[in-house]
GROMACS .gro file of C-alpha atoms in nm:
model
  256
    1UNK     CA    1   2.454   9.270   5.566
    2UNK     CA    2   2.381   9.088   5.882
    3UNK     CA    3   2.749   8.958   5.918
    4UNK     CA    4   2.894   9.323   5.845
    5UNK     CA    5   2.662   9.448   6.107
    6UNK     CA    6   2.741   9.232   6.369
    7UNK     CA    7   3.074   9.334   6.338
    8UNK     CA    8   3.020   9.691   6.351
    9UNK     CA    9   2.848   9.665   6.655
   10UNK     CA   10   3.128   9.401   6.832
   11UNK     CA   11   3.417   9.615   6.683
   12UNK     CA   12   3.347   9.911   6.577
   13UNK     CA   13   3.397  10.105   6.180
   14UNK     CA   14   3.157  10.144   5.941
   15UNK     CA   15   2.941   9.930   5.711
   16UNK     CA   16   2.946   9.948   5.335
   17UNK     CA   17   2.687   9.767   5.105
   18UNK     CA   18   2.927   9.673   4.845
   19UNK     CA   19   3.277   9.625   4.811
   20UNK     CA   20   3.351   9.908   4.610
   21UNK     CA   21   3.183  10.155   4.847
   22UNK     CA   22   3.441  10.002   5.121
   23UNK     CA   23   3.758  10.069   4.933
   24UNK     CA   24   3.661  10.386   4.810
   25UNK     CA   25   3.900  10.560   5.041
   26UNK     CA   26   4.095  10.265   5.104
   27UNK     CA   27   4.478  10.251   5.041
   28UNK     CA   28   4.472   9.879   5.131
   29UNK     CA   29   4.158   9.642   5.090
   30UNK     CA   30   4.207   9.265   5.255
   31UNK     CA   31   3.956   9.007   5.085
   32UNK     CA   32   3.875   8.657   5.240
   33UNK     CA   33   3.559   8.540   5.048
   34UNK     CA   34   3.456   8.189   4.925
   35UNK     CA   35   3.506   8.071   4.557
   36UNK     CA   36   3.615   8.212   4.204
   37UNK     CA   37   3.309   8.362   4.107
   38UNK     CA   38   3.297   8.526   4.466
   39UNK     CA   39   3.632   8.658   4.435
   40UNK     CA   40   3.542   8.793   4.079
   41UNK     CA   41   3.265   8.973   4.201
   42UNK     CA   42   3.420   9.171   4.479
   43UNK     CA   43   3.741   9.278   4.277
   44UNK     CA   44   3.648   9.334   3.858
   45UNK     CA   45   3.215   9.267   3.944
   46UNK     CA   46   3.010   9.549   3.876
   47UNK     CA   47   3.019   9.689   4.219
   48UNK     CA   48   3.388   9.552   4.284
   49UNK     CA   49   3.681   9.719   4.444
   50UNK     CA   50   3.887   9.777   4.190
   51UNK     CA   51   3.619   9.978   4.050
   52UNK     CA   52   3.703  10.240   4.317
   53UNK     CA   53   4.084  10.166   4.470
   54UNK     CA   54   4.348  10.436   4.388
   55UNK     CA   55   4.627  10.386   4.154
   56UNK     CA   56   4.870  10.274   4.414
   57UNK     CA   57   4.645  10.107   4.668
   58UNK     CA   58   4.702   9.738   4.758
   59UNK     CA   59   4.482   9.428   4.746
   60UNK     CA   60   4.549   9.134   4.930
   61UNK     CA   61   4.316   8.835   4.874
   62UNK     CA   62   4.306   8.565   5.145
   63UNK     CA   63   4.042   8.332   4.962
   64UNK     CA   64   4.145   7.989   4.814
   65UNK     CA   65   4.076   7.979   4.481
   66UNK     CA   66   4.231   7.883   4.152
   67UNK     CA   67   4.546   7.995   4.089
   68UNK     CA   68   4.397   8.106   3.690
   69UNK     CA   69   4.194   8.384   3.884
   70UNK     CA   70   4.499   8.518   4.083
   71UNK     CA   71   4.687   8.565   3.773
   72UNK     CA   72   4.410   8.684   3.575
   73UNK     CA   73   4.344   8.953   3.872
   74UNK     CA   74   4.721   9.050   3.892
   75UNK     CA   75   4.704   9.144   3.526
   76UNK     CA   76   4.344   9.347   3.595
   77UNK     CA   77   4.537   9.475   3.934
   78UNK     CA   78   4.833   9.564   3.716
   79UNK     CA   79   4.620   9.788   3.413
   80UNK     CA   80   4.458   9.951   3.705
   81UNK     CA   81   4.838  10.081   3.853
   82UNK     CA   82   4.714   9.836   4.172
   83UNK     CA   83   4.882   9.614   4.330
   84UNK     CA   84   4.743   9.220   4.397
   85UNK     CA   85   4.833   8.937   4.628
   86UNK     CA   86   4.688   8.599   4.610
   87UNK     CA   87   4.780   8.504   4.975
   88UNK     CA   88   4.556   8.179   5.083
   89UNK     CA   89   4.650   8.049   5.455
   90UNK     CA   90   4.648   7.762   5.691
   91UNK     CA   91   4.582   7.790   6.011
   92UNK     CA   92   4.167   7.787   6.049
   93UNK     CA   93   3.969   8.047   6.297
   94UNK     CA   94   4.226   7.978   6.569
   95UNK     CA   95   4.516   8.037   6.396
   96UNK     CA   96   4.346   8.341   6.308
   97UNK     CA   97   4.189   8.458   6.652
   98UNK     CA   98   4.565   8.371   6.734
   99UNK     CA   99   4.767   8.549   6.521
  100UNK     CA  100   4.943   8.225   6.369
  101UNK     CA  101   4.833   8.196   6.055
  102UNK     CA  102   5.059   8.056   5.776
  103UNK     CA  103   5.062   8.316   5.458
  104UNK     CA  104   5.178   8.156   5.105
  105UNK     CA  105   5.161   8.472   4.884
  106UNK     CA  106   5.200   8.533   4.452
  107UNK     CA  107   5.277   8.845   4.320
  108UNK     CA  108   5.569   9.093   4.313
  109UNK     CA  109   5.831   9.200   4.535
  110UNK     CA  110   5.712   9.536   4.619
  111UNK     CA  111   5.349   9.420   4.717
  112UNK     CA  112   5.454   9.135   4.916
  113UNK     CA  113   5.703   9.334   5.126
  114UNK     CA  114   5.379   9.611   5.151
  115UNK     CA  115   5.135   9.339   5.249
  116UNK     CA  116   5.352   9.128   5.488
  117UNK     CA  117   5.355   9.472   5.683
  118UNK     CA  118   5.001   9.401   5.713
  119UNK     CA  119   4.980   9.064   5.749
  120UNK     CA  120   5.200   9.033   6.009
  121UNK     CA  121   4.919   9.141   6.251
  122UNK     CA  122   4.754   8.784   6.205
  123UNK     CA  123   4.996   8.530   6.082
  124UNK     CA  124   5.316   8.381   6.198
  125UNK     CA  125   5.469   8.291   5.889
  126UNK     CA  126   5.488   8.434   5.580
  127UNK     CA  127   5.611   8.316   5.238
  128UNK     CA  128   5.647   8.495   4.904
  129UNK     CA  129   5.651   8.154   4.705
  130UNK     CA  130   5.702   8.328   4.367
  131UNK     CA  131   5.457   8.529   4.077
  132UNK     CA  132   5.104   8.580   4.057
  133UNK     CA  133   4.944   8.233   4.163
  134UNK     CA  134   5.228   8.068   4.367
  135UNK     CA  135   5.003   8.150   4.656
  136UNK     CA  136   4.769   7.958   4.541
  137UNK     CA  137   4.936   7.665   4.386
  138UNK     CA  138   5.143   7.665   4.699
  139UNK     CA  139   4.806   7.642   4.892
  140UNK     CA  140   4.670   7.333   4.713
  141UNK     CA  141   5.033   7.159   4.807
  142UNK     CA  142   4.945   7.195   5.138
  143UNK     CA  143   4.531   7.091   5.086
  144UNK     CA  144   4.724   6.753   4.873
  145UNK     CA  145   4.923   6.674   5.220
  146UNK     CA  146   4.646   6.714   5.467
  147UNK     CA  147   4.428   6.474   5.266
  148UNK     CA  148   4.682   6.212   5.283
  149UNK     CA  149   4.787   6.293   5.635
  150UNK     CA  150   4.396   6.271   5.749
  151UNK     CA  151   4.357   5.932   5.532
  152UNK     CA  152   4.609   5.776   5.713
  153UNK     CA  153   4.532   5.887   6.041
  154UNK     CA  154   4.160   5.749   6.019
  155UNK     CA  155   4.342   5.439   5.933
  156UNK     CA  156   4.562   5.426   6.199
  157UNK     CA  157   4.254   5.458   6.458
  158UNK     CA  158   4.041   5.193   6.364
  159UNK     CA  159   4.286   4.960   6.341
  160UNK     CA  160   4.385   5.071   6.659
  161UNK     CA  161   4.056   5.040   6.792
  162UNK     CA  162   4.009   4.744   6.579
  163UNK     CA  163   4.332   4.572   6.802
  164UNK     CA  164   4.165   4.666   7.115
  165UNK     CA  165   4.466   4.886   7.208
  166UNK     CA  166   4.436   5.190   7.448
  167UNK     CA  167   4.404   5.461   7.178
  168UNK     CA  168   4.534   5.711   7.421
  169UNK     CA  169   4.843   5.484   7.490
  170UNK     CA  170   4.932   5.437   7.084
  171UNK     CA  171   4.938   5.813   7.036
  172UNK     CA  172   5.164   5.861   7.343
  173UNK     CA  173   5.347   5.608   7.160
  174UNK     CA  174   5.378   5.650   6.773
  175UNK     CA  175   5.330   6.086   6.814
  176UNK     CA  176   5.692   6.131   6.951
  177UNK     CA  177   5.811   5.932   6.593
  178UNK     CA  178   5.799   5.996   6.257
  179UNK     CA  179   5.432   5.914   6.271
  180UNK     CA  180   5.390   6.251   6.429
  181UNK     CA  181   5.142   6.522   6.280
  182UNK     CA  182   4.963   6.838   6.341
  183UNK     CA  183   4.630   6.643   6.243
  184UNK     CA  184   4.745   6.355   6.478
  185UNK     CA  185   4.789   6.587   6.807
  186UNK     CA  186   4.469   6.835   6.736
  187UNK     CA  187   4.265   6.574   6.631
  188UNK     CA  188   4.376   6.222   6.716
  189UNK     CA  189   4.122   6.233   7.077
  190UNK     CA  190   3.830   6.456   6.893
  191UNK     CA  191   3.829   6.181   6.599
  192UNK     CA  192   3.823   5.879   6.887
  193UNK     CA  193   3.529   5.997   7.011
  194UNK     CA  194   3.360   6.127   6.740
  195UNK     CA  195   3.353   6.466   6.730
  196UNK     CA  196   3.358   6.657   6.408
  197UNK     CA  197   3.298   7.039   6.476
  198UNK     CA  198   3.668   7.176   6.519
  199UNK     CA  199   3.773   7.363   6.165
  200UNK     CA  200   3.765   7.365   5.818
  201UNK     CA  201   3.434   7.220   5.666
  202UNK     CA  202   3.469   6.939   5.406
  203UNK     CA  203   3.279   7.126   5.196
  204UNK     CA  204   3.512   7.315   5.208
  205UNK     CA  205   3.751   7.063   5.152
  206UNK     CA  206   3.628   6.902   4.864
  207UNK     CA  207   3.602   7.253   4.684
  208UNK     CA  208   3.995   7.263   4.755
  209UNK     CA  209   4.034   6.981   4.652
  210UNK     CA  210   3.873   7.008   4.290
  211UNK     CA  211   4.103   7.323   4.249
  212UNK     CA  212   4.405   7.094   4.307
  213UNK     CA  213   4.310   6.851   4.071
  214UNK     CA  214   4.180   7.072   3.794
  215UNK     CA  215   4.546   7.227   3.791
  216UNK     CA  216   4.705   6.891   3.849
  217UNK     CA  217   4.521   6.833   3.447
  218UNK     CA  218   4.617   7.153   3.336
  219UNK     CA  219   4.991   7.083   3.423
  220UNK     CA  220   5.037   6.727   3.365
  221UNK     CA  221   5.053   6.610   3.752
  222UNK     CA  222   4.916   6.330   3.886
  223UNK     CA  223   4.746   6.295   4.216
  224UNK     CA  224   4.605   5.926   4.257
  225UNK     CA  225   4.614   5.949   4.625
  226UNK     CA  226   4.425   6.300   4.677
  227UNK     CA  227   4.164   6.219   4.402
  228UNK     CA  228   4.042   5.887   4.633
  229UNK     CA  229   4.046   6.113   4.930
  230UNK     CA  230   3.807   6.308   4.797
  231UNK     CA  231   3.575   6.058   4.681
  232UNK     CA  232   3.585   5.901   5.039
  233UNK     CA  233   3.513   6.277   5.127
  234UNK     CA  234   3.213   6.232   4.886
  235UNK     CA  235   3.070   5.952   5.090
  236UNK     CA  236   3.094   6.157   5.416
  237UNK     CA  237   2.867   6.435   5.260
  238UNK     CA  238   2.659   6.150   5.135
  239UNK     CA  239   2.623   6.070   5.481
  240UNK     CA  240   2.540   6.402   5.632
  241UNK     CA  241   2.862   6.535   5.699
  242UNK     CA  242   2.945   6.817   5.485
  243UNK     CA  243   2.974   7.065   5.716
  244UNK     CA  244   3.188   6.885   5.984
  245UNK     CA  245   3.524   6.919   6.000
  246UNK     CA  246   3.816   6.727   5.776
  247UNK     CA  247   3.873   6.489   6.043
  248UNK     CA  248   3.539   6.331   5.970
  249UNK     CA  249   3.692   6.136   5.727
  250UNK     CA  250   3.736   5.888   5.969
  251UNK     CA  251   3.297   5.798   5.968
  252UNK     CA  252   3.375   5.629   5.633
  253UNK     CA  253   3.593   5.396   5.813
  254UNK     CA  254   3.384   5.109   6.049
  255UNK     CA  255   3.404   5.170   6.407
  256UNK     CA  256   3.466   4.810   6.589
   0.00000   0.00000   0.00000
């Protein structure tokens, strides 16, 4: 309850001890928890929202989680007369505080026209990417690129570094190419000098990660590439750094 307090008291509304005291009155709920089991508890759990929502009422679910849950939860949604979207995002606590997050949204037309109206507050972009769990799926696409992008990046420093080369100078240089990268203008300088405390947790990460690959089994994908990234993200946690951010990849890598 501390959280929910301190945001009563920054932002006003009311506190509720449970989720389905919250949406009792609620015609649309918005859920951004942690993992499966978290999501499972505030939505079909004992005290849960759809316990309480209204035939009619919407739920939109912001965590990342597997894309099994978001379908199993549209059906659940669905029995109730509710309507679900699994709508993970990119865009961390600035794109956020910004209003420029990235929405990839599962479910049906009708409750991704009736949460975009919502989400629109917060995000930039918005993207129904198909049926119950394209959100999600769609979100582990984008967790698959990053780890790549941030692999090569950490690369690309040290060696860099490695070369003696003005570090500053070489991302003048190779960022206005095809080299060029969110990760490598937000965190190219931050990962030089290494600091770690910008975003997304690789804790974090590595949970994402495991979703990714468990459906990459389930469907007969193959993802060589993001399973060694996350072993190399294994060895940062071994080495104290599971709450930094992704970019702290790069401590694996020798600094010359």
């Amino acid at each position: 309850m501390g959280k929910t307090q301190a945001w009563v008291e920054r932002y006003g509304g009311e506190a509720a001890v449970s989720a389905a005291q919250a949406a009792q009155d609620a015609e649309i709920v918005v859920s951004c928890v942690g993992t499966d089991d978290d999501l499972e508890a505030v939505t079909i759990g004992r005290d849960g929202a759809f316990r309480t929502l209204r035939a009619g009422s919407l739920f939109i679910d912001h965590t990342t989680v597997s894309a099994r849950i978001a379908r199993q939860l549209a059906v659940e949604a669905d029995s109730r007369g509710l309507h679900f979207v699994d709508a993970p995002v990119s865009g961390g606590q600035s794109g956020a505080e910004a209003g420029k997050l990235s929405v990839m949204c599962g479910g049906t037309e009708p409750a991704v026209e009736a949460a975009e109206l919502v989400m629109q507050a917060y995000a930039a972009r918005i993207v129904h990417c198909g049926p119950a769990g394209a959100g999600q799926t769609t979100k582990m696409v984008n967790q698959i690129c990053i780890a790549g992008v941030l692999e090569g990046l950490s690369e690309g420093l040290r060696f860099a570094q490695a070369a003696g080369l003005d570090v500053g100078k070489v991302h003048e240089a190779v960022s206005g190419g095809a080299a060029q990268s969110w990760q490598m203008d937000n965190r190219w300088q931050s990962m030089s000098e290494g600091q770690f405390d910008f975003g997304f947790a690789i804790e974090w990460m590595r949970k994402d990660l495991g979703l990714a690959l468990d459906e990459a089994r389930s469907i007969g994908a193959t993802l060589p590439v993001t399973a060694l990234v996350d072993q190399y993200y294994a060895e940062v946690v071994a080495m104290g750094g599971s709450r930094q951010d992704t970019s702290a990849l790069v401590r694996r890598l020798r600094k010359p």
